[in-house]
Short mmCIF file of C-alpha atoms and ligand atoms in Angstrom, two decimals:
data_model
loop_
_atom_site.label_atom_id
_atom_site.label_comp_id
_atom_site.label_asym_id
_atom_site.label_seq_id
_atom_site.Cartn_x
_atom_site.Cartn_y
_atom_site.Cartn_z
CA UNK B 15 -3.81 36.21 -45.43
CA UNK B 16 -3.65 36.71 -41.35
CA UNK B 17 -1.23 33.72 -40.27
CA UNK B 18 -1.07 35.41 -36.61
CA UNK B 19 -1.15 32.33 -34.00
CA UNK B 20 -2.98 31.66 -31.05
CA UNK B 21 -1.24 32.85 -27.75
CA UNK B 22 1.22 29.86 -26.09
CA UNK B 23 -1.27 29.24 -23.35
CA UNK B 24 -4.10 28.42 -26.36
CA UNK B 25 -1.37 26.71 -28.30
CA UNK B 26 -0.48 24.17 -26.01
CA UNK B 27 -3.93 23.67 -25.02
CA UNK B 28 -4.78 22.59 -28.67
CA UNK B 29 -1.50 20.30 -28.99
CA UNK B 30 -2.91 18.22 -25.63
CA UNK B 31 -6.03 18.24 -27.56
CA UNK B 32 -4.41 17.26 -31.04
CA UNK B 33 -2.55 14.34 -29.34
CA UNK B 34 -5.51 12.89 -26.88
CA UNK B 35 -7.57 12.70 -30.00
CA UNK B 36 -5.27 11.38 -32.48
CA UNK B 37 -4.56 8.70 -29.27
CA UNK B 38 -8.07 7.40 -29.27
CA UNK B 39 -8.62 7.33 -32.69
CA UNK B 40 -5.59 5.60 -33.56
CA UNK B 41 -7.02 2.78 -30.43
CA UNK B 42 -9.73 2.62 -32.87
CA UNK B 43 -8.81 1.91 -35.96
CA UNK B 44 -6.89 -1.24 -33.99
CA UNK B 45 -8.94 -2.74 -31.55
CA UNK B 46 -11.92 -2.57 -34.10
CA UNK B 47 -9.48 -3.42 -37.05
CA UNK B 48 -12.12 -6.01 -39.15
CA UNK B 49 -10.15 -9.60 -39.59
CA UNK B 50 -10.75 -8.73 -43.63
CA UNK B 51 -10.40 -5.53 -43.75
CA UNK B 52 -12.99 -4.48 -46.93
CA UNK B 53 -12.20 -1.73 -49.34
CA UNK B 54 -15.39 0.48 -48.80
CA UNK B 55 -14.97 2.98 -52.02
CA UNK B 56 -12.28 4.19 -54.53
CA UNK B 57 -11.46 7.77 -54.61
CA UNK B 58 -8.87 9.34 -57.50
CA UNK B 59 -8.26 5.60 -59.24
CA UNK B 60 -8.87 1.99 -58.81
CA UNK B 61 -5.79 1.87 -55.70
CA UNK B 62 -6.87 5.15 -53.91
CA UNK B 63 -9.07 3.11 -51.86
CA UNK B 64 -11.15 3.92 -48.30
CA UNK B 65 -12.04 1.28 -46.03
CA UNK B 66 -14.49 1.32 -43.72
CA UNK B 67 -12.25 2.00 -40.65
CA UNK B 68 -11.04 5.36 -42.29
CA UNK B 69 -14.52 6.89 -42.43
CA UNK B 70 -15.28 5.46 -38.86
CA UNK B 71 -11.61 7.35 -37.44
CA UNK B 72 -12.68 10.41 -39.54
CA UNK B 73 -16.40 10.54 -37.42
CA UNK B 74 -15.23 10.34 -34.60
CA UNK B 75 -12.13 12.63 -34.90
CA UNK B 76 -15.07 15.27 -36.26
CA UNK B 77 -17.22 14.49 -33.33
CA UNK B 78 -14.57 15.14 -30.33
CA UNK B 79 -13.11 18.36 -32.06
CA UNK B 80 -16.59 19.59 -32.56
CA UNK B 81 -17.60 18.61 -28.62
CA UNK B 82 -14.17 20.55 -27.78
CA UNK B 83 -13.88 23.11 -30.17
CA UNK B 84 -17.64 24.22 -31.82
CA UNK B 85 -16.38 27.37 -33.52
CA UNK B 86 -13.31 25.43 -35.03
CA UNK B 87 -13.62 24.40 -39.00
CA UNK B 88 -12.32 20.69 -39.47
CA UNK B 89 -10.72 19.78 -43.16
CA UNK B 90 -10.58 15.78 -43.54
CA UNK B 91 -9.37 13.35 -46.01
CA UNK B 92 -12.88 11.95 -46.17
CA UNK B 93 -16.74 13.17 -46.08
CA UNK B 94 -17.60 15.18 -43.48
CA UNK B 95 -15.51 17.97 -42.00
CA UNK B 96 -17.28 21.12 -40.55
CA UNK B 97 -17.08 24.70 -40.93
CA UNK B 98 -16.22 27.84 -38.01
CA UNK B 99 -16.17 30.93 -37.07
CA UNK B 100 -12.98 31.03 -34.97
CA UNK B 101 -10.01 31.27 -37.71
CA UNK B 102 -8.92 27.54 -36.60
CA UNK B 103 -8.96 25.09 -39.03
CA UNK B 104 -8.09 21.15 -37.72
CA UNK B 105 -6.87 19.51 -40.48
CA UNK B 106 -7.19 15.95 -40.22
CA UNK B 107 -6.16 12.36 -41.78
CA UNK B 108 -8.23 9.44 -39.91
CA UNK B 109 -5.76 6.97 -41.54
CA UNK B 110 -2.51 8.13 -43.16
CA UNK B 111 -1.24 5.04 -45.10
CA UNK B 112 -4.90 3.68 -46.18
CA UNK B 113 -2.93 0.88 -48.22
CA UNK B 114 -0.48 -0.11 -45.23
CA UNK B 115 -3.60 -0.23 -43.17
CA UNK B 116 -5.39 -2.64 -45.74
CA UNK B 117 -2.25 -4.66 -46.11
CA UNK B 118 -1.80 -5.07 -42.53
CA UNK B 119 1.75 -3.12 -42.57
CA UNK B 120 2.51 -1.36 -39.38
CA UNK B 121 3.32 1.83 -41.00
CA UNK B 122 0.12 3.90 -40.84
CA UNK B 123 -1.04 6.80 -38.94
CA UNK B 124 -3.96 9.27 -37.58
CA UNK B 125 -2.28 12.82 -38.08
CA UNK B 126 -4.56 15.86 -36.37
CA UNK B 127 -3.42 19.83 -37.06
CA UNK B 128 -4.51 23.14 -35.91
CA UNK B 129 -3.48 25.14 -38.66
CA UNK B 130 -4.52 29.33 -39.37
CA UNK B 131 -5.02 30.03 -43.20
CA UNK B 132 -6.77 28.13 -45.69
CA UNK B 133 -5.12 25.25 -45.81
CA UNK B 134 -6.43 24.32 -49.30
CA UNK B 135 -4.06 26.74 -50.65
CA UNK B 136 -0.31 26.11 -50.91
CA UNK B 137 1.58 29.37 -49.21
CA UNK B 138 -1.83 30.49 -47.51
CA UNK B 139 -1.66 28.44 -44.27
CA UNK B 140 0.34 27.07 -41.12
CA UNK B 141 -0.05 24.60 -38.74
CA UNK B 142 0.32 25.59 -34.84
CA UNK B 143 -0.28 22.55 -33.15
CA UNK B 144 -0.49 18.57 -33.95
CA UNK B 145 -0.15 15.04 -33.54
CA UNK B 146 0.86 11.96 -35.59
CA UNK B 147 0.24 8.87 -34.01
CA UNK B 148 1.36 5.03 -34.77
CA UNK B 149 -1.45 2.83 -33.31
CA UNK B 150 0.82 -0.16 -33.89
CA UNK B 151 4.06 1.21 -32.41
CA UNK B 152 2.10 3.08 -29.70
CA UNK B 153 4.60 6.32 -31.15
CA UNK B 154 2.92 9.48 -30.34
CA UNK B 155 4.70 12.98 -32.39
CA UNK B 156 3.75 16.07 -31.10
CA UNK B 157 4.48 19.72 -31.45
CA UNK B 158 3.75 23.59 -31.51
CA UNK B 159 4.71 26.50 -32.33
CA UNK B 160 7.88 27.22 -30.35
CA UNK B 161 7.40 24.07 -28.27
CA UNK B 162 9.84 21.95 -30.57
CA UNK B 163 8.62 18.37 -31.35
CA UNK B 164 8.66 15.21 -28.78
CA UNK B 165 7.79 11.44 -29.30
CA UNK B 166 6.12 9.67 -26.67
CA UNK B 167 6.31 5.96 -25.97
CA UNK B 168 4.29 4.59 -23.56
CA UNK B 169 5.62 6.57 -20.43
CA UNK B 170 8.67 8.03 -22.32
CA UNK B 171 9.02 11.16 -23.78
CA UNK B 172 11.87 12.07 -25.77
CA UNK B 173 12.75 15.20 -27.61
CA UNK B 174 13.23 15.18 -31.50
CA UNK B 175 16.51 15.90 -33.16
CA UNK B 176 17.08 15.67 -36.42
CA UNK B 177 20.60 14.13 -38.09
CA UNK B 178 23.73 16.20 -38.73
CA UNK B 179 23.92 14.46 -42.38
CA UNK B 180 25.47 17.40 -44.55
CA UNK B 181 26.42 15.03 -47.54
CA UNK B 182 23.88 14.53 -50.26
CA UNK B 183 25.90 11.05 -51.21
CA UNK B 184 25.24 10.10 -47.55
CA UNK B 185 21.42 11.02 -46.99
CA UNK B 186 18.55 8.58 -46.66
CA UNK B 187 16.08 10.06 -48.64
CA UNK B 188 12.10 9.19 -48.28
CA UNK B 189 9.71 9.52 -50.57
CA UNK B 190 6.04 7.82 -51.90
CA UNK B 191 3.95 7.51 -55.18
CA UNK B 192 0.04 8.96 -56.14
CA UNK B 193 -2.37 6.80 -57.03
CA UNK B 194 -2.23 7.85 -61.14
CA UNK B 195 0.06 5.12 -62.67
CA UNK B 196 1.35 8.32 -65.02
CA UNK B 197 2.01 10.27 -62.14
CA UNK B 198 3.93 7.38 -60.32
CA UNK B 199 5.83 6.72 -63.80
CA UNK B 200 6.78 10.13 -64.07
CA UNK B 201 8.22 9.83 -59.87
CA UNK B 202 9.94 7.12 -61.07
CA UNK B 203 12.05 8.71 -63.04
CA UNK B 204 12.59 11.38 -60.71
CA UNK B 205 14.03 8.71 -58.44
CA UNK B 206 16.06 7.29 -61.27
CA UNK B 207 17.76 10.60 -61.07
CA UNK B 208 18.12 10.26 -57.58
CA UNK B 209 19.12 7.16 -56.66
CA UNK B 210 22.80 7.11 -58.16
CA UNK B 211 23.50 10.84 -56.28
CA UNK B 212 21.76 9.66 -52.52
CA UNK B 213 22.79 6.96 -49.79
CA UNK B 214 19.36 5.03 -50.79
CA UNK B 215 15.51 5.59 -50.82
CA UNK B 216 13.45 4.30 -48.74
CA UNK B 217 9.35 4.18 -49.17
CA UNK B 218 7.26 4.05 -45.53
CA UNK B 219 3.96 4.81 -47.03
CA UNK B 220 2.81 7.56 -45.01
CA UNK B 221 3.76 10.78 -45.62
CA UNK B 222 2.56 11.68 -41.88
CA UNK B 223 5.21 9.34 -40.74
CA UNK B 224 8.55 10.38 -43.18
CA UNK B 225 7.65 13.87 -42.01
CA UNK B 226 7.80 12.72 -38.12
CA UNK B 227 10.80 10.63 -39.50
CA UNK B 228 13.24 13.22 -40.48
CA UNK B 229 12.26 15.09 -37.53
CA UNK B 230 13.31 12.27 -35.78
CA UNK B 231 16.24 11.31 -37.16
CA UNK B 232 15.00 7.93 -38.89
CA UNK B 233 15.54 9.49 -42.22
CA UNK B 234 18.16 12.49 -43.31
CA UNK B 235 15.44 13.97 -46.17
CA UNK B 236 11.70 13.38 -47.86
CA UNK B 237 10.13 14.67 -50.20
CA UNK B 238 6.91 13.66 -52.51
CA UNK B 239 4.65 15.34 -54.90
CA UNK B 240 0.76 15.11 -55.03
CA UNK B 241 0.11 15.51 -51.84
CA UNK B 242 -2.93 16.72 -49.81
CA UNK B 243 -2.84 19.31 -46.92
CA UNK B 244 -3.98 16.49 -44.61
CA UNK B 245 -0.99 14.46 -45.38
CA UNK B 246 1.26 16.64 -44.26
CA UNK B 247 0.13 19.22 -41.92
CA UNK B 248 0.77 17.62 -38.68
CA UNK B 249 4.24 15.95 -40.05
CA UNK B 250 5.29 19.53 -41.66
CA UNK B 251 4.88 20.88 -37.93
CA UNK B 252 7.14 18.35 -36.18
CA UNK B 253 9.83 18.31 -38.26
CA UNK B 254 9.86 22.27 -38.46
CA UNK B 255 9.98 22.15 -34.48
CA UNK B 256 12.36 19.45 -34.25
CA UNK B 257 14.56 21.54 -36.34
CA UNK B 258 14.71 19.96 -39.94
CA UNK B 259 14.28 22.57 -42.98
CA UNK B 260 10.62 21.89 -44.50
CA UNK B 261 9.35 23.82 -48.21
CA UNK B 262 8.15 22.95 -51.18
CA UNK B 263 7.32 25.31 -54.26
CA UNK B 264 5.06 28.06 -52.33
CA UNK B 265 5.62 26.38 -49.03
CA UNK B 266 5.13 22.75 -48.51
CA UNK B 267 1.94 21.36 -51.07
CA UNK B 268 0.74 19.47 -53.46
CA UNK B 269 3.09 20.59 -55.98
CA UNK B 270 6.13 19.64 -54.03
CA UNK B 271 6.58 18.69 -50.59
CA UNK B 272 10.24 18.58 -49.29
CA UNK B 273 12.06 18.00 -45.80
CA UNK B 274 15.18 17.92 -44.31
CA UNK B 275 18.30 17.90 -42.05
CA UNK B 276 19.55 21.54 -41.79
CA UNK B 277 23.28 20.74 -43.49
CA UNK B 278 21.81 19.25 -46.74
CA UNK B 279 19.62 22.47 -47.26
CA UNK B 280 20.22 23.98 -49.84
CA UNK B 281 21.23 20.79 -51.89
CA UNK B 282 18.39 18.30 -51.28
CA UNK B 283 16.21 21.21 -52.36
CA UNK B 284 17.62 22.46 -55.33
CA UNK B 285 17.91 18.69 -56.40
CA UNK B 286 14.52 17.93 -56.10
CA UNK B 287 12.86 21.32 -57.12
CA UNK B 288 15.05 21.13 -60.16
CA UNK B 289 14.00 17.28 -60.92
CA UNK B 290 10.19 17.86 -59.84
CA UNK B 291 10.28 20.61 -62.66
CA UNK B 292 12.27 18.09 -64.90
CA UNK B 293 9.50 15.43 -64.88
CA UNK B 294 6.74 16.36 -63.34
CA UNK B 295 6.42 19.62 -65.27
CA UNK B 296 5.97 22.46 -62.56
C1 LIP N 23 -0.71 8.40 -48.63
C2 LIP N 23 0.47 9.29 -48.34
C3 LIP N 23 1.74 8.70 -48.98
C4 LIP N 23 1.55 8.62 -50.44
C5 LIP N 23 0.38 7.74 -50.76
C6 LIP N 23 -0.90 8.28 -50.09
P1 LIP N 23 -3.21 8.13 -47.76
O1 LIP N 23 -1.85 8.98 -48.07
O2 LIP N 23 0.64 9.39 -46.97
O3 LIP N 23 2.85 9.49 -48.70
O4 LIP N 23 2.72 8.10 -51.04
O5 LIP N 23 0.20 7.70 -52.15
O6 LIP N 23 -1.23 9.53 -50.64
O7 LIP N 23 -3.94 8.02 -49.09
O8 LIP N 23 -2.87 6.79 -47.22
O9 LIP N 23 -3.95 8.99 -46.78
#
């Protein structure tokens, strides 16, 4: 599989483009946020739910990166995404943290990668260039390749570093649930296993956003299993150029997703690869 990436000049290019359009989607999904917001389908089980505002943030996410980028193929959490010719792929989530969203918790995202590869298969792609923005906190993350990561606050931008935490008894770890309540029972006692030998857990809700957290320094590690490439494309990217260790199995995936501050790699790893094949049977 070629994973070659675009030249810098193409790279940063795509990052502007990755942030201005995660921007004005995220402005979307608030200033039309419905006063009840309605749960337009279920997906995977009964709480995997889509509202109406993630379809509308997924249209017009597909609509500006096609007006951009026609020869570009566009992989999104819901219906819709677009094939190309070009060997980009923008992998998108139009809300990351669907049940925050619903909930009205101010802990959701729209999270926009480039990526080469085919993202659909763990070990087969990488991300160049992305976004991940909080509509509520006006936080924009951003990245590529070589760039290292920033977050930008209204007029502020600062640089991300990640925490010097080298103590596995002194890490906040982050981490989420699926949507199957055998999967999540099967997590749960994963974190049983955890709990006792970490700081504490915490659970955000967006994968999009631990990601940008440990990158950031707002969490020491993360991991989760189940997830989708658009969960964590854009996230994976940030924290990798802010300087955090990211893997998982064959590279970060659905089977295991894991990231971290530099001094608690190897341990965090080894803890949870050994305790995802424990109870989750991988
Ligand atoms: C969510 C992830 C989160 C996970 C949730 C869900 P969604 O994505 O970001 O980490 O724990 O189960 O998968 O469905 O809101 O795009």
């Amino acid at each position: 599989m070629d994973l070659t990436l675009p030249d810098e000049a193409l790279t940063s290019t795509l990052e502007a483009l990755a942030a201005d359009v995660a921007r004005s989607a995220g402005r979307l999904v608030v200033d039309e946020r419905p006063d009840a917001v309605e749960v337009s389908a279920t997906k995977s089980s009964a709480t995997d739910v889509v509202t109406v505002m993630d379809q509308r943030s997924q249209d017009h996410l597909v609509a500006r990166l096609r007006e951009a980028r026609p020869d570009d193929a566009v992989l999104g959490e819901e219906s819709g995404g677009a094939t190309g010719t070009s060997g980009i792929t923008w992998v998108i989530d139009p809300i990351d943290g669907t049940v925050n969203y619903l909930y009205g918790i101010p802990a959701y995202a729209v999270s926009v990668a480039a990526v080469v590869g085919d993202p659909t298969t763990a070990g087969a792609w990488r991300p160049f260039a992305g976004a991940v923005y909080n509509p509520v906190t006006d936080e924009l993350y951003r990245a590529r390749s070589g760039g290292g990561a920033h977050v930008v606050v209204g007029d502020d931008q600062r640089r991300l570093v990640p925490t010097t935490c080298s103590e596995l008894g002194q890490a906040l770890v982050g981490t989420g649930f699926g949507y199957a309540a055998q999967r999540r029972e099967s997590q749960g006692r994963l974190v049983l296993d955890l709990l006792p030998q970490v700081r504490d857990i915490r659970r955000i809700g967006s994968a999009a956003l631990d990601l940008c957290s440990v990158g950031a320094g707002l969490l020491d590690a993360y991991y989760e299993t189940g997830l989708n490439p658009w969960d964590l494309a854009a996230g994976w990217l940030v924290a990798v150029e802010a300087g955090a260790v990211v893997g998982g199995f064959d590279g970060p995936g659905e089977a295991l997703t894991w990231a971290c501050a530099r001094g608690l790699a190897p341990a965090f790893p080894d803890l949870v690869e050994a305790g995802t094949r424990t109870h989750l049977g991988y």
